[in-house]
Each structure stands twice: as structure tokens, then as C-alpha cells.
Amino acid sequence: MVELWTPPPGERAHTMVPRMLRVDRVIRELPDIVTLVLDSAPMGGFRFGPGQFNMLYLFGTGEVPISISGNPVEPGDLVHTIRAVGQVTRPMCQVKRGDMLGVRGPFGTEWPMDDARGKDLLIVAGGLGLAPLRPAIYHALHHRSAYGRVIVLYGTRAPDSILFEDELHTWRGRFDCEVDITVDRAPTDFRGHVGVVPALLDRFSFDPDRTVAMVCGPEIMMRFTARALTKKGLPREAIWLSVERSMKCGMGVCGHCQFGPTFACKDGPVMRYDHIFRLLDIREI
Amino acid sequence: MESHAPWQVGSKAILSVTGLGDLLGRLWAGGRQVVGPVVRDGAICLGPVRTIADLPKGLTDEHGPGTYRLKPRGDEALFGFTVGQHAFKRSILLPEVALVQLRRKGRDVEVEPATPKTQPLALLGVRACDAAALGIQDKVLCGGPYADSDYEARRADVLVIAVQCTNAASTCFCASMGTGPHLSNGFDLALTELLSPTHRFLVEVGSPAGATLANQLELTPVSEGDLSDAKTAEQAALTQMGRHLETAGLREKLQQNPDDSHWENVANRCLSCANCTMVCPTCFCTTMEDRTDLTGDIATRIRRYDSCFSEAFAYVHGGSVRPTVRARYRQWLTHKLSTWVDQFGSLGCVGCGRCITFCPVGIDITAEAKAVGAPARTG
Ligand SMILES: Cc1cc2nc3c(=O)[nH]c(=O)nc-3n(C[C@H](O)[C@H](O)[C@H](O)COP(=O)(O)OP(=O)(O)OC[C@H]3O[C@@H](n4cnc5c(N)ncnc54)[C@H](O)[C@@H]3O)c2cc1C
Ligand code: SF4
Ligand code: SF4
Ligand code: FES
């Protein structure tokens, strides 16, 4: 049996040193977004929980927090989906098959896949926020009978910026998964929904007593979505968000990611709305 | 004399000034670097102390908001001052350190963790507030699920030779924070400097390592007179303590008042220079940097001090989370005096007063904390 590497639970680990893994595949998702598949076989596979992230290091350039976007039940491939936005991510999106990237992790909290067993899952993603949620969707579909309805709502800027479009269509094609997509702006001949994600919620009826919502996207989108969900009767305890902050260590020692009394890297990124809704309303927290 | 050895944890004895010199010699001979107070550029800094001649003899320091200066005391005291701009953290959580080196060979990258070249340390002249700060940093950097391994390696062999405060500055408020002025644990040896009738030190043994050391020294038994002299000397620190901070309800008050107008009031004075975080003995924030050599084939990952006062600190793609000084000062003060409790179970301030003294515009943490959320203000 292969020994999977995983930080010892409850024990202290020392992980400021990256492990170098080779890029096995590069998938260009959108003009500014690539998915990098790293071969984790040299370290015996990479076990992680949906929602967790790694610190990805590009030689001589720097290190950035990136969520794991692959399938948790296939730990051989370590998958990240990255948007080229700046100093590190731009060159990182240019790497080729055979190049090496440094990995530290997995860090952070997970989507509540266990707590949500037996419940309906409402997965709401905005833009690149679909990447950190994809492992949760994989997990739910893999353990399909453990959950009630699986609803995926996805919002993005325009029809030509739909991430994982083929997969969204595949999921939509399944009888046991409901998928809906909305775009902010679209040409007049576009046949799908136009509008923001929270508006999409009105098209679905869900049972507030047995639904767990997992929301990821720009902070403003998460704030509006979470508010809309509570208005529809979903208790705050049933809503989970993934918080983004500046992160330099990922493991609670550099201080960068502080979000009120929490550290987004170790108390998050996935946090329960009832714990943070007050913080989200404070400007510049 | 022999009848009094072996000294044990809890023992008290008298060490002469030459005995202190002997202690320093033994520590260095045993392979330890002794870091303690030395005068540099008109200030009492921390540096290597080889002999007692390196210590700030006959000097004291005058503190005030935004002011610091050395003054002769008119006596021979070696520890007759309070705290300077250096905190002992700089010997353990280094201002800058290489954590890992990477070598590019073709398309491969080899990783070499930088093994910390650690020398066993003896920290000399650690005050009660400094000792409390070391404990706080231990909790932050080694107490969680992940440890800062460089810090942990450097912290592994550190002797704490404390000095009980016998005078306090106008900026000190350790008594409010429950950290001082008397130090009752967290040291290997604690010295109380007594100046009359003879210059000597009362030594208290605080740990087995301290006892081993004590047993190598020429110590003499302590008398009732020594004990009462020490008590009087320590009492002076308590009466001179210049500041007070009401901590009851502080945690709640600060978290409940993020929009208080006083934050703007401080922001109008604060230069966002980060001095306060650099001098603070508990501030632990660091960042990571990549440095490549000229060939571009060797990259070194450096960890260095960072500060929540810099706009870049909370930068995420698209902008800083805290673009205004108001938000950054609020973050700092609220962290020190409020959210630290949520995170680590204690306040993040030990009351050393350094941030008050070394703030170029004299912003006073005790005054600002008091003003936030205070009812009915004018102006
Ligand atoms: C938990 C988590 C998960 C994430 N998951 C993903 C994901 O799956 N995919 C994805 O694409 N992104 C993800 N992100 C966002 C991603 O980490 C950022 O986009 C990335 O860090 C940007 O780095 P950059 O260097 O390319 O961008 P830049 O905008 O160049 O800078 C980012 C960093 O560089 C430094 N910096 C840049 N400019 C300045 C300046 N002017 N002054 C000072 N410092 C500066 C800052 O320290 C900053 O942290 C995630 C973030 C978090 C916190
Ligand atoms: S906040 Fe100021 S008084 Fe408190 S420990 Fe830091 S430097 Fe000392
Ligand atoms: S409070 Fe004073 S020392 Fe701290 S950043 Fe502001 S001006 Fe600088
Ligand atoms: S990222 Fe360093 S403490 Fe959270």
C-alpha cells in the first residue's frame, strides 16, 4: 500500500520548505486561467480535503496561496487552477509540462462535507471561486448517496469566461445534479441567464432546514449571496464561505492573513457564516 | 561556604560584581553567546557582552512619548536603566534569515533547507516584561499545529539571566498587564542589583540549568538585610511606573468599536512608520522574499520582519485590504489588546512601553486604547 503524505494530525509539522513536483499537464481553461496538474507520485500521492489550499512556489519568483481544484479521491494528481493576475501568478501560468513547482501544504479548513451528509448541498460559485469548490462537487458526486440534492449555481462575467464549462455541462446532464449558470453581461443572442448570482437563488426553491450552502467567489459576491440565503431562511450556521487574505506562510506564523480574531490560513479559508458575518461588515478589517 | 552548595531551584544567594564577571566568562567558555545591554550610538542596545566592562555602567535612560536619552546616574549601577529599542526577540526571531535554498539544474530544482547555525544563547538582563514577551512568542510561533522551525531551533538552548527591575520608566505599564515589575518565573537565574552598602547582586535560581550554573559560582548566603534591600529596590520600580492601562473589558471594547471616531484621530497623527512594531517584543509578523544570485540558478528564500503598518502587508490582488492608516492602526492596537486573546489566550502587550518611547510622534498605546469607545468626547 502506498503511504500517502499528510501533515501529522494534531502534531506540529515544519513546512516552510517546499517539495518540488513536476508539472505533468497544463490545461488552458480560459485566456487568463490555467489548470496545472502536478505529479505527486514521488511523494506517494497528495491527500487533501475539499477547500484546502497549497502554497505554490515558482523558482526565484515567489510563493502564492492556491486552492486545490482536483479530485480528492484521486490523490495521484495534484491539481491547481490559477488566474494570471500579478508578479507570481503570471509567470506561474506560463510553466510547461516537465517544469517544477514547489508545494507546501495542504493548509487550512475544509468544506463541511461530513457535517453536510444527509443534507441538500447548495454550491454557489462566482468566477474563479468554482476552483476551490470543484473538489467538494467531486466529493459529493463520488459519495452521491450520502447527500440529498446537489445544486451548483455558477456566476461569471460573460459567456466566454465560463470556467470548467464542459464539466458544468456534464454535471448538468446528470439526473442527480442541478446546475445553473448566470453571467453578468451577455450579447443579446445569449440564451442563458443574465444577472448576478444572488438573483439566481430565486429560481430555486430549497428547504432551509436541510440545506448546507458552500459559497466561494469575490468577497462582495459572497456577502450578498450569504445575505440573500439568510433572507430565504437558511440559518447562518448552514452557510460556509472561503475567505481570501494575504498569505505568506499558510500555517499561522507570519501574521499576514489576520481577519479580525481569526487567521484566514488556519481558522479558514473555509469559515462558517455565523462566525464571521459581523466581521464581513467591517470596512478594511 | 561549601556548606551552602548545592544551590537548588528557589535558592537565593549573593553574587559579587566580580562574580558576575566570572559568570560571563563561564558562559562564553561553555560555548554560549551572551547577549545583553551595551551602549551603542547613545542608546542602550542589545549585543554581545563578554565582560562586565561591556555593560552600561552608571547610566540610566529617560523615556517619554517620542523621546529617549541616556543620563549618568552618578553611581556604579550596571543595570540601572529599563528597556531600549532592542527586544531580545532579535536573537531568536531574527530580523532576517534564510530558510531554504533552491538550486536550478536544467529543468530540475533541488531544495536545501537552511539548517540554522545556532549557538547556545544566554540572554542577560531580561526584564519581567521581556520574559513575558518570550513566552508569548513561544506560544505564537511554536504553540500551534505548525511551528516556525527556525525559531524553534534557536529557542531550544537559551538561558535566561533575568534582572529584576529596580527602576521603571515613565512609559512602563507592566503592572497593568500583569507581567511585572517582579519576575517570578520564566528565568534560569534572576539578579537583583543592590548598590549599597556594597555593590552586589541577589541571585535567585529559577531552573535546574540555573542551579547547575549557580553551583559553579562563588555565591555567599543571603542575609535578612539583603532581602529587605532587594525588596526596597524593587518597590522603587513599582512607585516609578509611569503609566496605567485598564484591561478590564478592553478586549470587548476594542472589537465592538471598529468605527469609533478616535481611530481617525490617531490616524491623523500616525506616520505609519512601523517603528512601534519593530521595537515591540511580541510583534511577530514576517514576510518571505526570494533572492536569486547573479547566475539566476540559486534562489534563497528569506524570512524577514514585516509590519501591519505597511500598506503592502494586507495586499491581495487588486489592492490592500487596509489602504488607510486608520485601518492599519486599528488592526495593530486591536490585535495587541484584544484579538490576541482570542488567538493565543493572552493579551499581546506586556507593557514595556517601547512603542510609546520610539514612536516619532509620541503616540501612546495606553492613551489611545483608553480613548477608543470612551463615552462622550468633545473635540
Ligand atoms: C486561500 C486562498 C486560495 C486561493 N486560491 C486561488 C486559486 O485557486 N486560484 C487563483 O488563481 N488564485 C487563488 N488565490 C489568490 C491568489 O493567491 C492571488 O491571486 C495571488 O497571490 C496573486 O499573486 P501575484 O504575485 O500573482 O499577484 P500580485 O498582485 O502581483 O501580488 C500578490 C502578492 O505580491 C505582493 N505584492 C504585489 N504587489 C505589491 C506591491 N505593490 N506592494 C507590496 N507587495 C506587493 C503582495 O505581498 C501580495 O501578497 C487564493 C488566495 C487565497 C488566500
Ligand atoms: S505594544 Fe508597546 S508596550 Fe506593549 S509590548 Fe509592544 S512595545 Fe511594549
Ligand atoms: S504609532 Fe507611531 S511608531 Fe507606530 S506606526 Fe504610527 S507613527 Fe510609527
Ligand atoms: S498566512 Fe501566515 S499566518 Fe496566515
PDB file of C-alpha atoms and ligand atoms in Angstrom, chain B residues 266 269-279 307 309-310 325 329 332 354-356 358-365 368, ligand 3:
ATOM      1  CA  VAL B 266      -4.879  58.575  15.756  1.00  0.00           C
ATOM      2  CA  ARG B 269      -1.036  61.659  13.844  1.00  0.00           C
ATOM      3  CA  CYS B 270       0.388  58.227  12.933  1.00  0.00           C
ATOM      4  CA  LEU B 271       3.067  58.232  10.214  1.00  0.00           C
ATOM      5  CA  SER B 272       2.604  54.531   9.574  1.00  0.00           C
ATOM      6  CA  CYS B 273       6.383  54.204  10.004  1.00  0.00           C
ATOM      7  CA  ALA B 274       6.185  50.786  11.701  1.00  0.00           C
ATOM      8  CA  ASN B 275       8.651  51.727  14.467  1.00  0.00           C
ATOM      9  CA  CYS B 276       6.205  50.503  17.086  1.00  0.00           C
ATOM     10  CA  THR B 277       6.037  47.026  15.573  1.00  0.00           C
ATOM     11  CA  MET B 278       9.809  46.800  15.132  1.00  0.00           C
ATOM     12  CA  VAL B 279      10.562  47.637  18.771  1.00  0.00           C
ATOM     13  CA  SER B 307       4.688  45.170   9.797  1.00  0.00           C
ATOM     14  CA  PHE B 309       1.591  49.281   9.262  1.00  0.00           C
ATOM     15  CA  SER B 310       2.824  48.830   5.708  1.00  0.00           C
ATOM     16  CA  VAL B 325      -3.729  54.358   8.231  1.00  0.00           C
ATOM     17  CA  TYR B 329      -3.529  51.429  13.380  1.00  0.00           C
ATOM     18  CA  TRP B 332      -2.370  46.832  15.320  1.00  0.00           C
ATOM     19  CA  ARG B 354       8.847  50.718  23.870  1.00  0.00           C
ATOM     20  CA  CYS B 355       6.224  51.640  21.293  1.00  0.00           C
ATOM     21  CA  ILE B 356       5.471  54.850  23.191  1.00  0.00           C
ATOM     22  CA  PHE B 358      10.137  55.059  19.975  1.00  0.00           C
ATOM     23  CA  CYS B 359       7.115  56.450  18.166  1.00  0.00           C
ATOM     24  CA  PRO B 360       8.440  59.539  16.392  1.00  0.00           C
ATOM     25  CA  VAL B 361       5.216  61.395  17.121  1.00  0.00           C
ATOM     26  CA  GLY B 362       4.741  60.025  20.617  1.00  0.00           C
ATOM     27  CA  ILE B 363       1.550  58.064  20.100  1.00  0.00           C
ATOM     28  CA  ASP B 364       0.744  56.382  23.397  1.00  0.00           C
ATOM     29  CA  ILE B 365      -0.898  52.959  23.285  1.00  0.00           C
ATOM     30  CA  GLU B 368      -5.307  55.551  22.561  1.00  0.00           C
TER      31      GLU B 368
HETATM   32  S1  SF4 C   3       2.059  54.506  16.068  1.00  0.00           S
HETATM   33 FE1  SF4 C   3       3.977  55.740  15.957  1.00  0.00          FE
HETATM   34  S2  SF4 C   3       5.608  54.202  15.751  1.00  0.00           S
HETATM   35 FE2  SF4 C   3       3.678  53.157  15.243  1.00  0.00          FE
HETATM   36  S3  SF4 C   3       3.474  53.350  13.002  1.00  0.00           S
HETATM   37 FE3  SF4 C   3       2.365  55.095  13.888  1.00  0.00          FE
HETATM   38  S4  SF4 C   3       3.902  56.784  13.926  1.00  0.00           S
HETATM   39 FE4  SF4 C   3       5.061  54.854  13.639  1.00  0.00          FE
END
